[in-house]
Coordinates of C-alpha atoms in Angstrom, one line a residue:
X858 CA 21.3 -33.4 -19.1
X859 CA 20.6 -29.9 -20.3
X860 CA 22.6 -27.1 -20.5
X861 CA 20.3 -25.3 -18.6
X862 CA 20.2 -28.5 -15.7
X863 CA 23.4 -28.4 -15.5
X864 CA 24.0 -24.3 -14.6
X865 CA 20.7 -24.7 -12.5
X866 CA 22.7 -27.7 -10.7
X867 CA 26.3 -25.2 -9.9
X868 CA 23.8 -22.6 -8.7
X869 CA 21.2 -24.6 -6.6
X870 CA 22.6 -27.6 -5.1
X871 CA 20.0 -30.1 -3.6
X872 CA 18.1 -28.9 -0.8
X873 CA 18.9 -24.9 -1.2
X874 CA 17.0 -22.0 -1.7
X875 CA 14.6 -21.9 -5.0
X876 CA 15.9 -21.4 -8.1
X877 CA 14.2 -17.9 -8.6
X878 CA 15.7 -16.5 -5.6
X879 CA 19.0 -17.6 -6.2
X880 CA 19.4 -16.6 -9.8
X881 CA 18.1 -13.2 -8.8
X882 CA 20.9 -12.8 -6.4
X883 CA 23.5 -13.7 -8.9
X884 CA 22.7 -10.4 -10.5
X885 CA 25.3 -7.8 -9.3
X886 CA 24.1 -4.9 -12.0
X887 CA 22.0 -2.5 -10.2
X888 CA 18.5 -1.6 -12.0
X889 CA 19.5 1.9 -13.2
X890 CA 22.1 0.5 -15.5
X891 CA 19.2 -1.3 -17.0
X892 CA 17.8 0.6 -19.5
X893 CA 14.4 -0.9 -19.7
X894 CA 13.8 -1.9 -16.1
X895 CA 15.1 1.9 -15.6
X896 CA 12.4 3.2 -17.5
X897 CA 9.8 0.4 -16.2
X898 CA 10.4 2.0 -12.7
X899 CA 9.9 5.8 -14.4
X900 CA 6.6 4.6 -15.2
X901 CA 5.5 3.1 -12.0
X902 CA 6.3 6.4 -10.2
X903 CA 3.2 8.2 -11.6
X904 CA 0.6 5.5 -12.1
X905 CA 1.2 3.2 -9.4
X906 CA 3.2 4.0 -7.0
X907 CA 2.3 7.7 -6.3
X908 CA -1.3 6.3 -6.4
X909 CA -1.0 7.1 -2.7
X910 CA -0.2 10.7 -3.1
X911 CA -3.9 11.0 -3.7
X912 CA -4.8 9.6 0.0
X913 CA -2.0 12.2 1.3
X914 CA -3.3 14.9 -0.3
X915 CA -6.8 14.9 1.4
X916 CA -5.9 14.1 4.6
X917 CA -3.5 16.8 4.6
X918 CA -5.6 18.9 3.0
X919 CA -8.5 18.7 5.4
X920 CA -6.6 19.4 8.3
X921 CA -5.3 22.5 6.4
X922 CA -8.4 23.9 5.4
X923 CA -9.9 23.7 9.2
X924 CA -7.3 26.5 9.5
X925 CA -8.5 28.4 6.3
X926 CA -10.5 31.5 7.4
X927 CA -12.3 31.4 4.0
X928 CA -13.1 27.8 4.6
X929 CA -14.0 28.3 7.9
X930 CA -16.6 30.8 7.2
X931 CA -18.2 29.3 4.1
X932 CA -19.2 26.2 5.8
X933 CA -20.8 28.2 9.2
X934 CA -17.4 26.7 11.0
X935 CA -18.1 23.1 11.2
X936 CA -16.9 21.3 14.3
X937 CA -18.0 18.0 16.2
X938 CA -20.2 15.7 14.2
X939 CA -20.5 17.8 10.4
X940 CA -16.2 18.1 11.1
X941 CA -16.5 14.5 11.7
X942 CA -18.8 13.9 8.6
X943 CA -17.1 15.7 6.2
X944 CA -13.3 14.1 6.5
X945 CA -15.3 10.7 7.3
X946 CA -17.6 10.5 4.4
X947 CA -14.4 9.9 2.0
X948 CA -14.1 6.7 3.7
X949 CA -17.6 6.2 3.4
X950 CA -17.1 6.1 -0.2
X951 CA -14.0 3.9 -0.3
X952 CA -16.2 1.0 1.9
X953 CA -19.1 1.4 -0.9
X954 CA -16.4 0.7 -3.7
X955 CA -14.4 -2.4 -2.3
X956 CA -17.1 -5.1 -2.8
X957 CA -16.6 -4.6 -6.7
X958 CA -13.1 -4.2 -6.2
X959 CA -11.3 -7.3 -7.0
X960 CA -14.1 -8.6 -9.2
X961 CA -12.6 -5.3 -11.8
X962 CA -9.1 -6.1 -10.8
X963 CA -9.0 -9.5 -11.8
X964 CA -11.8 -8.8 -14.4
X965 CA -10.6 -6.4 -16.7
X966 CA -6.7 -6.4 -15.1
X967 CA -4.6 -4.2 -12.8
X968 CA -4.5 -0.8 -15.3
X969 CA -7.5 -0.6 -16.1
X970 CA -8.5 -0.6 -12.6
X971 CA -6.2 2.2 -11.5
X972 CA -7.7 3.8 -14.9
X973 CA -11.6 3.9 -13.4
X974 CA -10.3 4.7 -9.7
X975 CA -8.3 7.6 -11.2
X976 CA -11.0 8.9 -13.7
X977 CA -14.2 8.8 -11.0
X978 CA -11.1 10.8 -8.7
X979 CA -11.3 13.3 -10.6
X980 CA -14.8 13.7 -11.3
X981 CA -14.7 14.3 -7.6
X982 CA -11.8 17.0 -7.1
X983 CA -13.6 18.8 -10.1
X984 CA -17.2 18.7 -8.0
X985 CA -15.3 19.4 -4.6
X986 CA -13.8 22.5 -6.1
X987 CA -17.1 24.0 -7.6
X988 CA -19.2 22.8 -4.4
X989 CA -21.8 25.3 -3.7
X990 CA -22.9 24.3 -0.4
X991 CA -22.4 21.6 2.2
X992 CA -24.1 18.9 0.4
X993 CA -22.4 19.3 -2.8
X994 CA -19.2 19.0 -0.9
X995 CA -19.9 16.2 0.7
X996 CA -21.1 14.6 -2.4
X997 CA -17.8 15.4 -4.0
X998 CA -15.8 13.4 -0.8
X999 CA -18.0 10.4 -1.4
X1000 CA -17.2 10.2 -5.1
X1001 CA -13.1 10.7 -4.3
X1002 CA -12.9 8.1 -1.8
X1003 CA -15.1 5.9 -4.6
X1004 CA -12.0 5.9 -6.6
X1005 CA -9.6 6.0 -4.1
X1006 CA -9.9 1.7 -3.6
X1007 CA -9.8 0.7 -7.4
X1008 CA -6.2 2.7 -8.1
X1009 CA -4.9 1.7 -4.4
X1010 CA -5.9 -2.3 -4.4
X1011 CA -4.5 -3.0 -8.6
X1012 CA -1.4 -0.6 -7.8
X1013 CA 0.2 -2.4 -5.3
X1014 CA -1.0 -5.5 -6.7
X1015 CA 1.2 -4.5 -10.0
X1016 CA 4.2 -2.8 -8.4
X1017 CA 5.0 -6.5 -6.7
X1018 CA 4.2 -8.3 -9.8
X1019 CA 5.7 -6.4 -12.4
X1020 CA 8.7 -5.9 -10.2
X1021 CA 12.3 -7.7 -10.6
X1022 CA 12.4 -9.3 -7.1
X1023 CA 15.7 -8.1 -6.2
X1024 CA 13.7 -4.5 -6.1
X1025 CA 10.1 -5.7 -5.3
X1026 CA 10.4 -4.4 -1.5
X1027 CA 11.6 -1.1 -1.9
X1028 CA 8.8 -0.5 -4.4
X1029 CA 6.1 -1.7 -2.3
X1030 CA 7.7 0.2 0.2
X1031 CA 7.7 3.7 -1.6
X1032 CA 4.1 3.4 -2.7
X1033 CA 3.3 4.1 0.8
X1034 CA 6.0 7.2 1.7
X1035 CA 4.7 8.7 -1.7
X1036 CA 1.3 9.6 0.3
X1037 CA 3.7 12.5 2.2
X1038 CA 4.0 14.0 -1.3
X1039 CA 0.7 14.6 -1.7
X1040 CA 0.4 15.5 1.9
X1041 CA 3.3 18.0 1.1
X1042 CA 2.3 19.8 -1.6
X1043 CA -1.6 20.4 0.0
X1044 CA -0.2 21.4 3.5
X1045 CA 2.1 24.3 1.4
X1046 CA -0.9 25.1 -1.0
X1047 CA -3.3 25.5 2.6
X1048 CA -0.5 27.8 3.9
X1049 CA -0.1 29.8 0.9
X1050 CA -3.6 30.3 0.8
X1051 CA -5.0 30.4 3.8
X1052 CA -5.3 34.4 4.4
X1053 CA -7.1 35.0 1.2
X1054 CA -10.3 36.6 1.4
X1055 CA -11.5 34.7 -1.0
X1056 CA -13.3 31.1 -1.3
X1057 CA -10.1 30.3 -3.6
X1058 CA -8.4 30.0 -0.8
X1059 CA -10.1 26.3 -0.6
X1060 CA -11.0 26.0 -3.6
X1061 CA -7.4 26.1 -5.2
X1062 CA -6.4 23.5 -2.6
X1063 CA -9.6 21.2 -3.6
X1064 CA -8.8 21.7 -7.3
X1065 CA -5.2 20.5 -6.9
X1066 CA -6.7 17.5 -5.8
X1067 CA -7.0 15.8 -9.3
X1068 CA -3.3 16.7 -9.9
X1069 CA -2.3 12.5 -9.3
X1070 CA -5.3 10.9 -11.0
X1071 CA -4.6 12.8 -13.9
X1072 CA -1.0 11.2 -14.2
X1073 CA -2.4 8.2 -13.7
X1074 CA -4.6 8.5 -16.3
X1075 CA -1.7 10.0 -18.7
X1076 CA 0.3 7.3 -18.2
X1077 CA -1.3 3.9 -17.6
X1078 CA -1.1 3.0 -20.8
X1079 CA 2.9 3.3 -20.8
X1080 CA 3.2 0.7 -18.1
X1081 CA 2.7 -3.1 -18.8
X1082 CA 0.1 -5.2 -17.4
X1083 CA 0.8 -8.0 -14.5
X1084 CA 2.3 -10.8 -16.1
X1085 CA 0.9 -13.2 -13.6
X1086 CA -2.5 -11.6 -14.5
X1087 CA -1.6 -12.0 -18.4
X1088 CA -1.3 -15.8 -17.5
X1089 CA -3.4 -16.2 -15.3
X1090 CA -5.9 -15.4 -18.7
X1091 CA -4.5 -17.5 -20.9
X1092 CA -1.9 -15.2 -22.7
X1093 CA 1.5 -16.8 -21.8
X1094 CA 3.3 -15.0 -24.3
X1095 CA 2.8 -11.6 -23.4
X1096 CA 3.5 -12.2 -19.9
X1097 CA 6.7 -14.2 -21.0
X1098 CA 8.0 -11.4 -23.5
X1099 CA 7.1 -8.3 -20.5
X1100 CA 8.8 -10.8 -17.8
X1101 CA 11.9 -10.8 -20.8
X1102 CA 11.9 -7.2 -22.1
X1103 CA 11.9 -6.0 -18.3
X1104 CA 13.5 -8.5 -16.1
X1105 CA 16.3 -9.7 -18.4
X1106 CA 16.6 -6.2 -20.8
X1107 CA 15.3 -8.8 -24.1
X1108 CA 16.9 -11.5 -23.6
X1109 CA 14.4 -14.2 -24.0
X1110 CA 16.7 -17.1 -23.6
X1111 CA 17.8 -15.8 -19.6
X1112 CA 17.5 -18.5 -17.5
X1113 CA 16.1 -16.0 -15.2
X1114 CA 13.1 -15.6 -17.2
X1115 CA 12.6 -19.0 -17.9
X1116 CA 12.7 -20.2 -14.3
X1117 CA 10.8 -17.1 -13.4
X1118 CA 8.0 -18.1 -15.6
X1119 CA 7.7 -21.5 -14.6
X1120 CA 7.7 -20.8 -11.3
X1121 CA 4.9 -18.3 -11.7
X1122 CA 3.1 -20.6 -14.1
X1123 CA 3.2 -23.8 -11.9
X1124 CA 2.1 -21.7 -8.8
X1125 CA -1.0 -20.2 -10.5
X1126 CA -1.5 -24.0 -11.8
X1127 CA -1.5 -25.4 -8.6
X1128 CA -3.5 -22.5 -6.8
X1129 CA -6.3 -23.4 -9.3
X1130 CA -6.1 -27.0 -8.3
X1131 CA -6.9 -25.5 -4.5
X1132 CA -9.1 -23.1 -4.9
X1133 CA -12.2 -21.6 -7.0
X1134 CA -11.0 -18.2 -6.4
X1135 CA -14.2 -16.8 -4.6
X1136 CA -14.2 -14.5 -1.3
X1137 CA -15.1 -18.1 0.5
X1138 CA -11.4 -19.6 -0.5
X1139 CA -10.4 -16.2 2.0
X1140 CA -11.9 -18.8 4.8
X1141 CA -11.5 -22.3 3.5
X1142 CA -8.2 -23.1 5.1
X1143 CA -6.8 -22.5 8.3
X1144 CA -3.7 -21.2 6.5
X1145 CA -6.6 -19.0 4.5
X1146 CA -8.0 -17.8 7.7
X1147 CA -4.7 -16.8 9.3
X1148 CA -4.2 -14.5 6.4
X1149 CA -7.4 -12.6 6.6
X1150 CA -7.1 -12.1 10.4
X1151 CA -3.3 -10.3 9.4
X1152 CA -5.1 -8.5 6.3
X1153 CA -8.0 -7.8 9.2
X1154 CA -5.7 -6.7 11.8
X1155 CA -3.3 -4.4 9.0
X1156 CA -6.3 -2.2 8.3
X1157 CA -7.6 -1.7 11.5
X1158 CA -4.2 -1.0 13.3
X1159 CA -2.9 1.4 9.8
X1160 CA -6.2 3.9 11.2
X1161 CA -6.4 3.1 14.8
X1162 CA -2.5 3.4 16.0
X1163 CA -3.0 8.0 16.6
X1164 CA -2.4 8.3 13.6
X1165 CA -5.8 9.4 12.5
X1166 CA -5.4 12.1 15.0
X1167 CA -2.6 14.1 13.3
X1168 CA -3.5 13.4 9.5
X1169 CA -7.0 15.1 9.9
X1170 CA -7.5 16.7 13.1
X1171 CA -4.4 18.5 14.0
X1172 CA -5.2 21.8 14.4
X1173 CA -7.9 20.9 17.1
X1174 CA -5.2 18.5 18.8
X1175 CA -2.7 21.9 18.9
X1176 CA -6.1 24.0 20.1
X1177 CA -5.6 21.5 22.6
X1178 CA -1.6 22.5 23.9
X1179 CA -2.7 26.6 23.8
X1180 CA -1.5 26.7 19.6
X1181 CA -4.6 29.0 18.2
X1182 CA -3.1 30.9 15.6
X1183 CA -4.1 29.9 11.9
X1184 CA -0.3 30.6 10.9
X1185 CA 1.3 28.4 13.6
X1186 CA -1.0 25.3 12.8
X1187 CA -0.8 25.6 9.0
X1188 CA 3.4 25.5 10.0
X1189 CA 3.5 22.9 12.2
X1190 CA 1.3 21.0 9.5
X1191 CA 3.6 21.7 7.1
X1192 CA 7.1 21.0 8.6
X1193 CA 5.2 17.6 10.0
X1194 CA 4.6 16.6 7.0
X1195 CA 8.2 17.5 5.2
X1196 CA 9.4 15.4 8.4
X1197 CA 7.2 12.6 7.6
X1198 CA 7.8 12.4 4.1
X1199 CA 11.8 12.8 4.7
X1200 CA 12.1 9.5 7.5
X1201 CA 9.2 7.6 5.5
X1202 CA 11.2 7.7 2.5
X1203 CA 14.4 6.6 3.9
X1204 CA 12.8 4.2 6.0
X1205 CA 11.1 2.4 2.5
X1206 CA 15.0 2.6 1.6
X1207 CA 16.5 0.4 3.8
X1208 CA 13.5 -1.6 6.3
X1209 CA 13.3 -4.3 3.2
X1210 CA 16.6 -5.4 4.2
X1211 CA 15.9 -6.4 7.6
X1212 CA 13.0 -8.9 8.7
X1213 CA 9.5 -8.0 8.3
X1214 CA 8.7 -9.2 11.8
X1215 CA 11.3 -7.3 14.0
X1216 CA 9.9 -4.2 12.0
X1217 CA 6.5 -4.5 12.9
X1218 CA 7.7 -5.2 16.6
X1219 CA 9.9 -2.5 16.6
X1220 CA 6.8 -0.2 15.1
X1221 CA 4.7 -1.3 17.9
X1222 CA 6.7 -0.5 20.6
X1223 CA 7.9 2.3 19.7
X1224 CA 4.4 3.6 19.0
X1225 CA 3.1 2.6 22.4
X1226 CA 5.8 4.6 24.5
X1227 CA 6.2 7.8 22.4
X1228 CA 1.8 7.8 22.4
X1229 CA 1.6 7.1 26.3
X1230 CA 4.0 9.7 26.7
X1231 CA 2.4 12.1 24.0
X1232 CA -1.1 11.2 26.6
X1233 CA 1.0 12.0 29.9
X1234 CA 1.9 15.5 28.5
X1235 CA -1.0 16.1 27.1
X1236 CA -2.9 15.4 30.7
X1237 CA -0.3 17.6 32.5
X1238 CA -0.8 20.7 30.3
X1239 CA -4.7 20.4 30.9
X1240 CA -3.8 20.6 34.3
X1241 CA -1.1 23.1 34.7
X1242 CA -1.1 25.1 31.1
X1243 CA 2.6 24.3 31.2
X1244 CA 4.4 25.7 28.1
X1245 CA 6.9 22.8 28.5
X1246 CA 4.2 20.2 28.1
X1247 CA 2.6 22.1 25.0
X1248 CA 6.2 21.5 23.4
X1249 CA 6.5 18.2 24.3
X1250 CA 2.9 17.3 22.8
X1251 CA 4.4 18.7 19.7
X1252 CA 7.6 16.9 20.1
X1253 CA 6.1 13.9 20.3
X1254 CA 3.6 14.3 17.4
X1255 CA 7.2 14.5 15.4
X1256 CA 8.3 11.5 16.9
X1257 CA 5.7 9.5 16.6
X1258 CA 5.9 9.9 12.7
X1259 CA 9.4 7.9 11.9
X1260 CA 7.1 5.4 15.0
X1261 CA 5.0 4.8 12.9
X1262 CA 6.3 4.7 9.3
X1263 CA 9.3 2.0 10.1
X1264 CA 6.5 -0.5 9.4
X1265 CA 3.0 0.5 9.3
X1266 CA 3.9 2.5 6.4
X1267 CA 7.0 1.3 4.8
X1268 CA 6.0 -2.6 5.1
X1269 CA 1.9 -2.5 4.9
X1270 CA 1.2 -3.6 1.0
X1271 CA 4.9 -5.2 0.9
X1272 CA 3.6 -7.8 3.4
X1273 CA 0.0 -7.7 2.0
X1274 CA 1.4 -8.6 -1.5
X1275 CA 3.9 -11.2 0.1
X1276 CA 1.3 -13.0 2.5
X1277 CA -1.6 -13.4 -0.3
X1278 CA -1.4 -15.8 -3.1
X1279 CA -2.0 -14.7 -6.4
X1280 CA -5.7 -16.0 -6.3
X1281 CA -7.2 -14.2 -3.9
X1282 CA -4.5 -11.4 -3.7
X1283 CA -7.0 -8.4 -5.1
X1284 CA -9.7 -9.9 -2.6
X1285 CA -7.1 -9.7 0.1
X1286 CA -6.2 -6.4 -0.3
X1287 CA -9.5 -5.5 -0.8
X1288 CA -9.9 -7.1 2.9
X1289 CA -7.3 -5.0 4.0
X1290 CA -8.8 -1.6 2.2
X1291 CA -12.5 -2.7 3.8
X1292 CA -11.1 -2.9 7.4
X1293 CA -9.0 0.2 7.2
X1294 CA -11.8 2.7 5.6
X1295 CA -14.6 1.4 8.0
X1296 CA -11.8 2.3 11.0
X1297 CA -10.8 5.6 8.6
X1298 CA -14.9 6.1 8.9
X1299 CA -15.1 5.5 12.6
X1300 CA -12.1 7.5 13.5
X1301 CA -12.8 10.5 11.2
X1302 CA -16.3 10.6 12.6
X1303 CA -15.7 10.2 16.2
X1304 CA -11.9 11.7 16.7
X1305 CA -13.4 15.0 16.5
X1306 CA -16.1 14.8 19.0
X1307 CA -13.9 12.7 21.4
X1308 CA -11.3 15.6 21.0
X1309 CA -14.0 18.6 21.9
X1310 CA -16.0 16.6 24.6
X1311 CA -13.2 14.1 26.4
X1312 CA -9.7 15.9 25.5
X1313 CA -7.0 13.8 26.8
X1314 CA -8.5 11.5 27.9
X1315 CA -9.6 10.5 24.6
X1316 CA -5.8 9.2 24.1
X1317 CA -5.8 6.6 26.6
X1318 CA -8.1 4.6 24.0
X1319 CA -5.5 4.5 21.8
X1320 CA -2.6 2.9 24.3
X1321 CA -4.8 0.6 25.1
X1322 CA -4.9 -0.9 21.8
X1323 CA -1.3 0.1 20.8
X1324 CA -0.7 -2.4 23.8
X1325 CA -3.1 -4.9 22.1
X1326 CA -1.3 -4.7 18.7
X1327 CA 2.1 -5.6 20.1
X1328 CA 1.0 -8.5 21.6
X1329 CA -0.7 -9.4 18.2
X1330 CA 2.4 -9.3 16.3
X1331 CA 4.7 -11.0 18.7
X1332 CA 2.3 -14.4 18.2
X1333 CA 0.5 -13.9 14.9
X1334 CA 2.8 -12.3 12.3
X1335 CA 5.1 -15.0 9.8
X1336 CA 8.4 -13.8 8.5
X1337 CA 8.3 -13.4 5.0
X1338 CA 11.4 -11.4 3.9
X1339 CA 13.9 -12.8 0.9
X1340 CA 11.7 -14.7 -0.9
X1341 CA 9.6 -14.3 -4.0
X1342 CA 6.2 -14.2 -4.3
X1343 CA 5.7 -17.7 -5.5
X1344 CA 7.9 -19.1 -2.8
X1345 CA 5.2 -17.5 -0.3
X1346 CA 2.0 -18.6 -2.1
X1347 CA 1.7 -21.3 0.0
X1348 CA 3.2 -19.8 3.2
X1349 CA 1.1 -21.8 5.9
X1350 CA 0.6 -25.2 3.9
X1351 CA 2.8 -27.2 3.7
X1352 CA 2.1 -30.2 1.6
X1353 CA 1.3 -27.3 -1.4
X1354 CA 4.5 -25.8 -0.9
X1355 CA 6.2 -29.7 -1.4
X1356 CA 4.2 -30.0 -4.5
X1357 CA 5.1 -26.8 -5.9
X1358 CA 9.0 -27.0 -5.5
X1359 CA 8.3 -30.6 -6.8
X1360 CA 6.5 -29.2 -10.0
X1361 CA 8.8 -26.5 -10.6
X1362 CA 12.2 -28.2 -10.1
X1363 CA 10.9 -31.2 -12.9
X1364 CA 9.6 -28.2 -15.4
X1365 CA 13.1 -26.7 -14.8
X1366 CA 15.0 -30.1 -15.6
X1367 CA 13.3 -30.7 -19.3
X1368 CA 15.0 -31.1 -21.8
X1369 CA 15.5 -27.4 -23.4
X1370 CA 16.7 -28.8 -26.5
X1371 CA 14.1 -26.9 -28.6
X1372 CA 14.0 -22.9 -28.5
X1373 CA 11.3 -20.8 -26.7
X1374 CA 9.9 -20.1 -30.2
X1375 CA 8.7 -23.8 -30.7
X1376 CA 7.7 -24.1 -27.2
X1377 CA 4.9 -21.3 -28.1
X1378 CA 3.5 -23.8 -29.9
X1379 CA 2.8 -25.4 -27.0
X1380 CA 0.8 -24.4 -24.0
X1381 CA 3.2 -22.3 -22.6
X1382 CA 5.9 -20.4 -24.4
X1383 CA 8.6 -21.9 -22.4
X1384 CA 8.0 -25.3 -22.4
X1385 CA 11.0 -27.1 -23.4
X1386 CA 8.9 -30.6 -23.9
X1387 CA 5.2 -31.4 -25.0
X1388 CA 3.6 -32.9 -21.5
X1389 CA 2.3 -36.5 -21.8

């Protein structure tokens, strides 16, 4: 028996956890004493994971601008239906976009994806900053929420599959806090410009806009494509020597590596065998169908849990309490957003290391109370004018942030990445991104004119499906924390899960008598023994 067999054996006795997942854990140096995982993870930061930053950016900025007097008066104050329009036509864009989605994703690969999403973003923040007149600015918003699927869909596909899996969750994690940076820096840019006479006082805002897409498009071609892509194509080698250089710092003889890549190899072999990687696998099994109910249910719930209410329509909501001064709103905006950013970013920290469905019931919950109570204030100040229950409206739009980020935030593509198997993870996604723009569409469009004509009593909608979503998750949602993404292709089947333990544990066991370099001779570049 091998060398190899025999370390595998120590490590994995018979019946254990996978031999991925257990070799990762016997890793005890952290990733910033690896030097070229350390710099794999610099590069992520501005083209994959601050993708999200872009999405941040406009929501903020749009609820900023509302209280921009320059803004204001340009567009003959827009309320109602052209408010609702103008924030809801960026989704309109983003649903346009997703049906070509995956087919450019697993086309032509994850970067260069994220490099068309990035490049038609900011062909629209350069027409949204010249705009002329209403049209023209609405034009603008279409083309930006265009681009907005293409970098969101191949970015967190990459970040979880060029990821070491002892890191994989925090990173999916942090793609989504990174949209309170962009939400950040355009709530500080509304407030600094808010007062000027000038139409620069939008305009600078809207130009800003392009500030993310153009990292992404600086750096793209500094980050590595998907290795499971790269095989998935035919070009073993190159996903071998990106899976060695980054996951075992060169070393292309780590037993790491080589399980790594014949677990990813076998898995993508086997999903082949099940499927012909069309949108009708998403429905050909019930373990299919399960998954794109979740996807389904992730994008509705990520728009429709109040949070829509506070990313783009918060200075009508604090119109709503007695808060009408520009200043104030722009502030509240501001520190909201600070706040957000601050818990969402802690939270990405440390939620991956508990189970993925106690977070999402913990989410719901707490969502449910701090919104019912957020309604009850809000009903008693329409009432009474009471100064106490204009605070607490605003006390519970603060709370309601950390609410909602401990999983609808932190977890979202984390889960999507883990739940969907390689094949149809793009289309899954893409699911996901479909569901949550048309809700993004609806809510943008209709928030505002439920706001001005029902007040509210607009919020009592919203419990009523907060209520909905927590029984959802209690029956519907798998557990998928500590495992790697190969280990959950076949979450809900299990004679494909059999197989592909059986398959990998017998590629493992070969003979690896003859070095990686001959094995490239082979089909694989890790092969240790010609196949019959």
């Amino acid at each position: 028996m091998s060398h190899l067999t025999d370390k595998l054996k120590k490590v994995v006795p018979e019946g254990s956890d996978p031999v991925v997942t257990r070799l990762a854990e016997l890793d005890k140096t952290p990733w910033y004493k690896k030097p070229n995982l350390r710099l794999l993870y610099l590069v992520l930061f501005p083209t994959c994971i601050g993708v999200e930053m872009t999405s941040g950016f406009d929501s903020s900025m749009m609820n900023g601008l509302q209280a921009v007097d320059s803004w204001d008066t340009f567009y003959h104050s827009p309320r109602s239906t052209l408010l609702g329009l103008m924030s809801a036509i960026y989704s309109l864009g983003a649903i346009c976009a997703l049906p070509i989605v995956p087919y450019v994703t697993d086309g032509l690969g994850r970067r260069n994806a994220i490099l068309l999403g990035s490049v038609l973003m900011v062909i629209g923040a350069v027409l949204q900053t010249a705009a002329q007149n209403f049209a023209m600015f609405i034009i603008a918003r279409f083309i930006l929420g265009l681009g907005i699927p293409f970098a969101i869909v191949a970015a967190s596909s990459l970040i979880g599959e060029l990821s070491h899996p002892k890191e994989r969750a925090i990173l999916g994690s942090l793609f989504n806090s990174c949209y309170f940076i962009g939400s950040i820096v355009a709530a500080g840019v509304t407030l600094g410009t808010f007062a000027m006479p000038s139409n620069w006082g939008w305009r600078i805002p809207s130009l800003l806009q392009l500030t993310p897409s153009s990292l992404q498009i600086i750096f793209i071609y500094f980050l590595p494509e998907s290795p499971r892509w790269l095989i998935s194509k035919g070009r073993g080698e190159e996903a071998y020597a990106i899976l060695a250089k980054y996951h075992a710092e060169g070393d292309t003889e780590s037993e790491f590596v080589k399980a790594e890549y014949v677990q990813i190899e076998k898995t993508l072999e086997l999903e082949k065998e099940t499927a012909k990687v069309g949108w009708r696998d998403l429905i050909a099994t019930a373990g299919m169908r399960r998954r794109l109910l979740i996807g389904a249910f992730l994008g509705l719930v990520t728009q429709w849990s109040g949070n829509g209410l506070t990313s783009y329509f918060l200075a009508r909501i604090l119109e709503n309490v007695g808060v009408h001064d520009n200043r104030t709103k722009n502030l509240i905006n501001l520190a909201n957003t600070c706040w957000g950013f601050l818990n969402a970013t802690i939270l990405a920290l440390t939620v991956s290391r508990f189970k993925r469905r106690t977070m999402y019931l913990s989410c719901t919950i707490s969502i449910l109370v701090i919104f019912t109570a957020w309604t009850i204030a809000s009903a008693n100040y329409s009432m009474t004018e009471s100064q106490a229950s204009s605070r607490a409206v605003i006390a519970f739009i603060f709370l309601y942030s950390p609410a909602y980020n401990m999983a609808y935030n932190a977890l979202t593509y984390t889960f999507l990445v883990e739940i969907f198997p390689f094949h149809v993870r793009a289309k899954g996604i893409t699911v996901f991104q479909w569901f949550s723009r048309m809700a993004g569409f609806f809510n943008q469009f209709v928030n505002p004119i439920g706001i001005a004509n029902a007040g509210w009593k607009y919020y009592i909608s919203y419990c009523v499906f907060l209520a909905f979503e927590v029984v959802f998750v209690y029956f519907l949602f798998p557990e998928t924390a500590n495992r790697t993404l190969e280990e959950l292709a076949f979450l809900y089947e299990g004679e494909e899960i059999r197989e592909q333990k059986k398959r990998v544990e017998q590629e493992i066991q070969m003979d690896d008598r003859k070095s990686v370099s001959d094995a490239s001779k082979t089909e694989s570049p890790i092969h240790i023994e010609n196949r019959a």
